[in-house]
Amino acid sequence: MCVTCPTLSRADPPQARRRQLRPARRSRVSHHPRCVTRSRCSAHSPPAGGNVDITDSDGDTPLYTAENIDTARFLVEHGATIDRRNADGVSPIEHLSDEFPDVAAYLSTVSGISQPTTAHDARAEQLTSELFASVADIMERAEADGHDPQDELRTAAARILARASNPN
């Protein structure tokens, strides 16, 4: 039996068949991302004319729920759109990048769309660049003037750390 749907094969144990007799819930493809790659689970593979880009109320497609590369590959091979945004303006790559970075990297490679850096990463990069520039300037002046840059370096580092802890 497929892990997430009631599709059975002859190899499934009798208790699984008994569970099948209970009324099944109706669901959409997007709720069963694990099913789409199982060969004996044809209930959730897109039928002729099926829509792998079906959206839920948040604008998410099944691609937003892909937890492994096989599922993502299946969806892409069957026409899933990678270059899209949901109602919150988030792409599938952005959505998957934290919890499933391997899937996000696969989608990025297939689509040619680079993986986004988060706002936090961009801010950290900016502050690091500013600190390096400040240190270089302080060291250059200290070398030219012949003074000890220790206090200036501490002040510059404290200023950057204060900015890093205050996101505004």
C-alpha positions as CSV (number, residue, x, y, z in Angstrom):
1,M,0.0,0.0,0.0
2,C,1.2,3.5,-0.8
3,V,2.3,5.3,2.3
4,T,-0.1,8.2,1.9
5,C,-3.0,7.0,-0.2
6,P,-5.3,4.0,-0.2
7,T,-4.0,2.5,-3.5
8,L,-3.4,-1.2,-2.9
9,S,-1.5,-3.9,-4.7
10,R,-1.8,-7.7,-4.3
11,A,1.3,-7.7,-2.2
12,D,-0.3,-5.6,0.5
13,P,-1.2,-7.4,3.7
14,P,-4.9,-8.2,4.6
15,Q,-5.1,-5.6,7.3
16,A,-4.3,-3.0,4.6
17,R,-7.1,-4.3,2.5
18,R,-9.5,-4.0,5.5
19,R,-8.5,-0.3,5.8
20,Q,-9.4,0.1,2.2
21,L,-13.0,-0.8,3.0
22,R,-13.3,2.3,5.2
23,P,-14.6,5.4,3.4
24,A,-11.7,7.2,1.8
25,R,-11.1,10.9,2.0
26,R,-11.1,12.7,-1.3
27,S,-7.9,14.6,-1.8
28,R,-5.9,16.3,-4.5
29,V,-2.6,15.5,-6.0
30,S,-0.8,18.2,-4.0
31,H,-1.6,16.4,-0.7
32,H,0.2,13.2,-1.8
33,P,3.7,14.2,-3.0
34,R,5.2,10.8,-2.0
35,C,2.6,8.9,-4.2
36,V,3.6,10.4,-7.5
37,T,6.8,8.5,-7.8
38,R,5.5,5.1,-6.7
39,S,5.0,2.8,-9.7
40,R,2.1,0.9,-8.2
41,C,0.3,4.0,-7.0
42,S,-1.3,5.2,-10.2
43,A,-4.1,7.0,-8.4
44,H,-2.1,10.2,-8.1
45,S,-0.1,10.2,-11.3
46,P,-1.6,12.8,-13.6
47,P,-4.1,11.2,-16.0
48,A,-4.2,12.3,-19.6
49,G,-5.1,16.0,-19.4
50,G,-4.3,16.1,-15.6
51,N,-2.9,19.3,-14.1
52,V,0.3,19.2,-12.2
53,D,0.1,22.9,-11.7
54,I,-3.2,22.8,-9.8
55,T,-3.2,25.4,-7.0
56,D,-4.6,25.4,-3.5
57,S,-6.1,28.5,-1.8
58,D,-2.6,29.8,-1.1
59,G,-1.6,29.5,-4.7
60,D,0.8,26.6,-4.0
61,T,1.1,23.8,-6.6
62,P,2.2,20.2,-5.9
63,L,5.8,21.4,-6.5
64,Y,5.7,23.3,-3.3
65,T,5.2,20.0,-1.4
66,A,8.0,18.0,-3.1
67,E,10.1,16.6,-0.3
68,N,12.6,14.7,-2.5
69,I,14.2,15.0,-5.9
70,D,12.3,12.1,-7.4
71,T,9.0,13.8,-6.7
72,A,10.2,17.1,-8.1
73,R,11.6,15.5,-11.2
74,F,8.3,13.7,-11.8
75,L,6.4,16.9,-11.5
76,V,8.8,18.8,-13.7
77,E,8.8,16.1,-16.4
78,H,5.0,16.2,-16.4
79,G,4.9,20.0,-17.0
80,A,5.1,21.6,-13.5
81,T,6.0,25.3,-13.7
82,I,9.0,26.2,-11.6
83,D,9.1,29.9,-12.4
84,R,6.0,31.0,-10.6
85,R,4.9,32.7,-7.4
86,N,2.2,31.8,-4.9
87,A,-0.2,34.2,-3.2
88,D,2.6,35.3,-0.8
89,G,5.0,36.0,-3.7
90,V,7.2,32.9,-2.9
91,S,8.6,30.6,-5.6
92,P,8.8,26.9,-5.1
93,I,12.6,27.2,-5.0
94,E,12.4,29.8,-2.2
95,H,9.7,27.7,-0.4
96,L,11.8,24.5,-0.4
97,S,15.2,26.1,0.2
98,D,15.2,25.8,4.0
99,E,13.7,22.4,4.6
100,F,14.6,20.6,1.4
101,P,17.7,22.4,0.0
102,D,18.6,19.4,-2.3
103,V,15.2,19.7,-4.0
104,A,15.6,23.5,-4.2
105,A,19.0,23.0,-5.8
106,Y,17.6,20.5,-8.3
107,L,14.8,22.9,-9.3
108,S,17.3,25.7,-9.6
109,T,19.6,23.6,-11.8
110,V,16.7,22.4,-14.0
111,S,15.2,25.9,-14.4
112,G,18.3,28.0,-14.6
113,I,16.9,30.2,-11.9
114,S,19.5,30.9,-9.2
115,Q,18.6,30.0,-5.6
116,P,17.7,33.2,-3.8
117,T,19.6,34.4,-0.8
118,T,17.4,35.2,2.1
119,A,17.1,38.7,3.4
120,H,19.1,37.7,6.4
121,D,22.0,36.4,4.2
122,A,22.0,39.6,2.2
123,R,22.1,41.7,5.3
124,A,24.9,39.7,6.8
125,E,26.9,40.0,3.6
126,Q,26.3,43.7,3.4
127,L,27.5,44.2,7.1
128,T,30.5,42.0,6.6
129,S,31.5,44.0,3.5
130,E,31.1,47.2,5.4
131,L,33.2,45.9,8.3
132,F,36.0,44.8,6.0
133,A,36.0,48.1,4.2
134,S,36.1,49.9,7.6
135,V,38.9,47.7,8.8
136,A,40.9,48.3,5.7
137,D,40.5,52.0,6.0
138,I,41.4,52.1,9.7
139,M,44.5,49.9,9.0
140,E,45.6,52.1,6.1
141,R,45.3,55.3,8.2
142,A,47.1,53.7,11.2
143,E,49.9,52.6,9.0
144,A,50.2,56.0,7.4
145,D,50.0,57.9,10.8
146,G,51.9,55.3,12.8
147,H,49.3,55.0,15.5
148,D,47.7,51.9,17.2
149,P,44.4,51.1,15.5
150,Q,43.1,48.9,18.4
151,D,40.5,51.3,19.7
152,E,39.2,52.2,16.3
153,L,38.9,48.6,15.3
154,R,36.9,47.8,18.5
155,T,34.6,50.8,17.8
156,A,34.1,49.7,14.2
157,A,33.3,46.1,15.2
158,A,30.9,47.2,17.9
159,R,29.1,49.5,15.5
160,I,28.6,46.7,13.0
161,L,27.5,44.3,15.7
162,A,25.0,46.8,17.0
163,R,23.6,47.2,13.5
164,A,23.5,43.5,13.0
165,S,21.4,43.0,16.2
166,N,19.0,45.8,15.2
167,P,17.4,44.9,11.9
168,N,16.0,48.4,11.4
